[in-house]
CSV table of C-alpha atoms in Angstrom, one decimal:
chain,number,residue,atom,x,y,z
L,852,UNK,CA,9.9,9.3,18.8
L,853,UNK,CA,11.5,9.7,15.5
L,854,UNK,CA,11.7,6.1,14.8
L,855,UNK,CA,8.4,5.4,16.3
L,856,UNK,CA,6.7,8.2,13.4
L,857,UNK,CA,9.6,7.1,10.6
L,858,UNK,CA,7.9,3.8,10.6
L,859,UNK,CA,4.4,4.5,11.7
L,860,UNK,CA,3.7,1.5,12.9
L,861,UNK,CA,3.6,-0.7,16.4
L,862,UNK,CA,7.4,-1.0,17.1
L,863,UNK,CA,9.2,-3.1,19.9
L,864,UNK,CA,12.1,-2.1,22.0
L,865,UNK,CA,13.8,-4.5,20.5
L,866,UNK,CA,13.7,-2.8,16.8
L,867,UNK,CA,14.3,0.2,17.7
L,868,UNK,CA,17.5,-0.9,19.5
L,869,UNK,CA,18.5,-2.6,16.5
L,870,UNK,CA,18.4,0.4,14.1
L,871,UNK,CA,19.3,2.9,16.7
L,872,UNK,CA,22.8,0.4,17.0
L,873,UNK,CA,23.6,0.9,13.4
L,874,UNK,CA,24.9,4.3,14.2
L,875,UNK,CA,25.8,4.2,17.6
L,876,UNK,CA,26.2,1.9,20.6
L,877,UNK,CA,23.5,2.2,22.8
L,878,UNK,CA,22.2,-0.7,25.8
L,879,UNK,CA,18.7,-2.2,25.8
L,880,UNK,CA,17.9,-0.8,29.2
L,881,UNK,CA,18.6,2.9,28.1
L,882,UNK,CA,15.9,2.6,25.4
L,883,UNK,CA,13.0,0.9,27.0
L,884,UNK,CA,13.8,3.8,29.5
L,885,UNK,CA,12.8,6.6,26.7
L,886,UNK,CA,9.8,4.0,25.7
L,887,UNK,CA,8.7,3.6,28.5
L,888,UNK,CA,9.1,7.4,29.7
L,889,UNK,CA,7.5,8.2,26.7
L,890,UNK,CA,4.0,6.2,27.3
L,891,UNK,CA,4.2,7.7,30.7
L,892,UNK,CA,4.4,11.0,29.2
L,893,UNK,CA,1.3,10.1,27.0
L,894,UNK,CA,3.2,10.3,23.9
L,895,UNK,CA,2.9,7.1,23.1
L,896,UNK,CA,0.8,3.8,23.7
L,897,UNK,CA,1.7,0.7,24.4
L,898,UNK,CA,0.4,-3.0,24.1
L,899,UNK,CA,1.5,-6.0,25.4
L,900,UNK,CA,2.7,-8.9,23.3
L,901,UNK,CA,4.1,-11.8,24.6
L,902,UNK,CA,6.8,-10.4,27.2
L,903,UNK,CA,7.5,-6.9,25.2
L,904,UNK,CA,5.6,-4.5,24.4
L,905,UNK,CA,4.8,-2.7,20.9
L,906,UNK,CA,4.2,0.8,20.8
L,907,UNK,CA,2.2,3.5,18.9
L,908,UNK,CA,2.7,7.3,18.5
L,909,UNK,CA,-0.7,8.7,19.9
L,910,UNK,CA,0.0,11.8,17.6
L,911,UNK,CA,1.8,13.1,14.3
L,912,UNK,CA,5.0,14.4,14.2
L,913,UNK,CA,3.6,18.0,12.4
L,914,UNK,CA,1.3,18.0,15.7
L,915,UNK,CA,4.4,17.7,17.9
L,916,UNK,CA,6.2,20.3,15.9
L,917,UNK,CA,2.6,22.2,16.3
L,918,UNK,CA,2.6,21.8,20.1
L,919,UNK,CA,6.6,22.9,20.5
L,920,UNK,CA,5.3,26.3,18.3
L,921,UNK,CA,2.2,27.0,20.3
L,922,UNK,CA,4.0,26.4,23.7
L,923,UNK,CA,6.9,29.1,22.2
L,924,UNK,CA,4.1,31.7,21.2
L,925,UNK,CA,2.0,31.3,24.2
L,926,UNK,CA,4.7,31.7,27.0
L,927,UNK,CA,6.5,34.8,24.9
L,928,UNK,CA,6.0,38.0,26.6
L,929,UNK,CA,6.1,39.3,23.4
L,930,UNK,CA,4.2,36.9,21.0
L,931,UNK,CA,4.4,39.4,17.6
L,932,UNK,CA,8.0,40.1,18.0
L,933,UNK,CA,8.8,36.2,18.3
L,934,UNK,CA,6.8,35.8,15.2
L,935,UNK,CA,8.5,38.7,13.1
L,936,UNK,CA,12.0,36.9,14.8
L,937,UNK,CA,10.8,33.3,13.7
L,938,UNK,CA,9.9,34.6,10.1
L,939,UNK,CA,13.0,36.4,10.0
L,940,UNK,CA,14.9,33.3,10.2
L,941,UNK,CA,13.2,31.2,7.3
L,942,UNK,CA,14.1,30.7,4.1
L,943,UNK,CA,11.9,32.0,1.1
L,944,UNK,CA,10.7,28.3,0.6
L,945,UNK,CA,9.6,28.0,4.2
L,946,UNK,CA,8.0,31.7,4.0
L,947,UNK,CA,5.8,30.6,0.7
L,948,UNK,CA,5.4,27.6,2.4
L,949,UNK,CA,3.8,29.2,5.7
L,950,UNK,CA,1.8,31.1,3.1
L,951,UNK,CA,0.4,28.3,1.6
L,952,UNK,CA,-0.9,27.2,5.1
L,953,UNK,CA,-2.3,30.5,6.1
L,954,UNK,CA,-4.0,30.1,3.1
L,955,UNK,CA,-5.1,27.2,3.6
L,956,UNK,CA,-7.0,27.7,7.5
L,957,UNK,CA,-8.4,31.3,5.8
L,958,UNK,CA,-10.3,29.6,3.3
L,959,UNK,CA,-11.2,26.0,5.4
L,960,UNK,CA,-14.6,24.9,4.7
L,961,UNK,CA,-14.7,26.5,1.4
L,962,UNK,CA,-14.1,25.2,-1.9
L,963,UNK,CA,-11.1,25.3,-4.3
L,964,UNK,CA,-12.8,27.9,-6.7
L,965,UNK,CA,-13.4,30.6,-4.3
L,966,UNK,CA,-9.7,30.2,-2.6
L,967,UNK,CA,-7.3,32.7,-4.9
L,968,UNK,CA,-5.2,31.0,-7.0
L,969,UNK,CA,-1.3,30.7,-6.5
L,970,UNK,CA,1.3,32.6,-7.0
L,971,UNK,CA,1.5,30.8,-10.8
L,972,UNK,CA,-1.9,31.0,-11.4
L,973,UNK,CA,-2.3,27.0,-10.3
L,974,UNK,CA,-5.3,26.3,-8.2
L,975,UNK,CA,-4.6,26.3,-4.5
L,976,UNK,CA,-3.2,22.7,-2.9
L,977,UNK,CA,-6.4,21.2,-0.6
L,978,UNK,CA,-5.7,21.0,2.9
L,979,UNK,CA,-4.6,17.4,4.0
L,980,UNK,CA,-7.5,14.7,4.5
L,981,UNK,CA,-8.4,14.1,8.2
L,982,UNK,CA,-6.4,11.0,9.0
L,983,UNK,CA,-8.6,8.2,9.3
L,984,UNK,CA,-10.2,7.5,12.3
L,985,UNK,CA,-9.4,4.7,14.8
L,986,UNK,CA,-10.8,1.4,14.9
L,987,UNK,CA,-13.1,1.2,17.0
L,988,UNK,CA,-12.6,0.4,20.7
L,989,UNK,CA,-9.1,2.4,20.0
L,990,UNK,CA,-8.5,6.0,21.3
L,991,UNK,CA,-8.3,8.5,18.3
L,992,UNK,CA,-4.8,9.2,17.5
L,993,UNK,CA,-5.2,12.4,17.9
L,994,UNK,CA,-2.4,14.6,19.9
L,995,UNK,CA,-4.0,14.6,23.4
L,996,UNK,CA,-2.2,14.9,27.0
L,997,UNK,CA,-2.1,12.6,29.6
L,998,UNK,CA,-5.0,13.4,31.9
L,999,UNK,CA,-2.3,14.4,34.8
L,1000,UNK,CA,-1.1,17.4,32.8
L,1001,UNK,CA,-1.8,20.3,34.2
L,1002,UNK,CA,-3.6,22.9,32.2
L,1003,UNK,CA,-2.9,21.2,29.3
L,1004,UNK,CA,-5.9,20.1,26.4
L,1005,UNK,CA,-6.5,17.9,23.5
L,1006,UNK,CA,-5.5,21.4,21.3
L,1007,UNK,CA,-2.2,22.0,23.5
L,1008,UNK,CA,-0.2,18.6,24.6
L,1009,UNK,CA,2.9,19.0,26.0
L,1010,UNK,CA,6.0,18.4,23.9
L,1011,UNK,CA,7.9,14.5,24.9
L,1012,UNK,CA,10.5,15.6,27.3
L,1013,UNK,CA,9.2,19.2,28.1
């Protein structure tokens, strides 16, 4: 998957065999096997060209990362002490960064001038566009899980390889 958003693009088999083999030896077959798992997992999609196939991440790498944090929080017994343990282990950059967020969802749908200002007295950062939207005829590339996953939703995929 990390290739696959690095380059966030359609990629082959084939080219992500050839970069993966600058660092390591690795055989064909082993990763069409993780492609291919992955589109079966609904993680990514695939279409055909010629006799190969060229694949698309069907979501963002900060949803993934979104997904792994929600499963965590929603299958602690204890959700607030896994938070106060989580926080405990960032950094103060990744603390003012959570911040930022938080502030970020609180004041959603409201503009710049009635958000507080930060920390410097600099106007608050806007939340990130929307990515745009698909062409049409293509599925949003919104995170979403295959249909088969069990109690799963468009809000909540399931993680590759979980």
């Amino acid at each position: 998957m990390t290739r696959v958003w690095q380059w966030n693009r359609p990629v082959t088999v084939r080219e992500v065999l050839e970069d993966l083999q600058q660092e390591r030896s690795i055989a064909y077959t082993t990763v069409m096997t993780v492609m291919d798992n992955l589109h079966q997992k609904g993680w990514v999609r695939r279409e055909a060209e010629g006799r190969a196939y060229r694949y698309t991440a069907v979501s963002t790498r900060a949803a993934y990362s979104a997904a792994l944090m929600n499963e965590a929080w929603s299958t602690s017994d204890n959700p607030a002490a896994a938070l106060v343990a989580f926080f405990g282990m960032m950094s103060a950059e990744q603390r003012e960064a959570l911040r930022d967020a938080v502030r970020v969802v609180q004041y959603d749908g409201e503009s710049a001038a009635d958000a507080p200002a930060e920390p410097h007295g600099e106007p608050r950062a806007e939340a990130p566009a929307e990515p745009p939207s698909a062409p049409s005829g293509e599925p949003s590339p919104e995170p979403s899980a295959p249909p088969e996953a069990e109690g799963r939703s468009a809000e909540h995929p399931r993680p590759p390889g979980r």
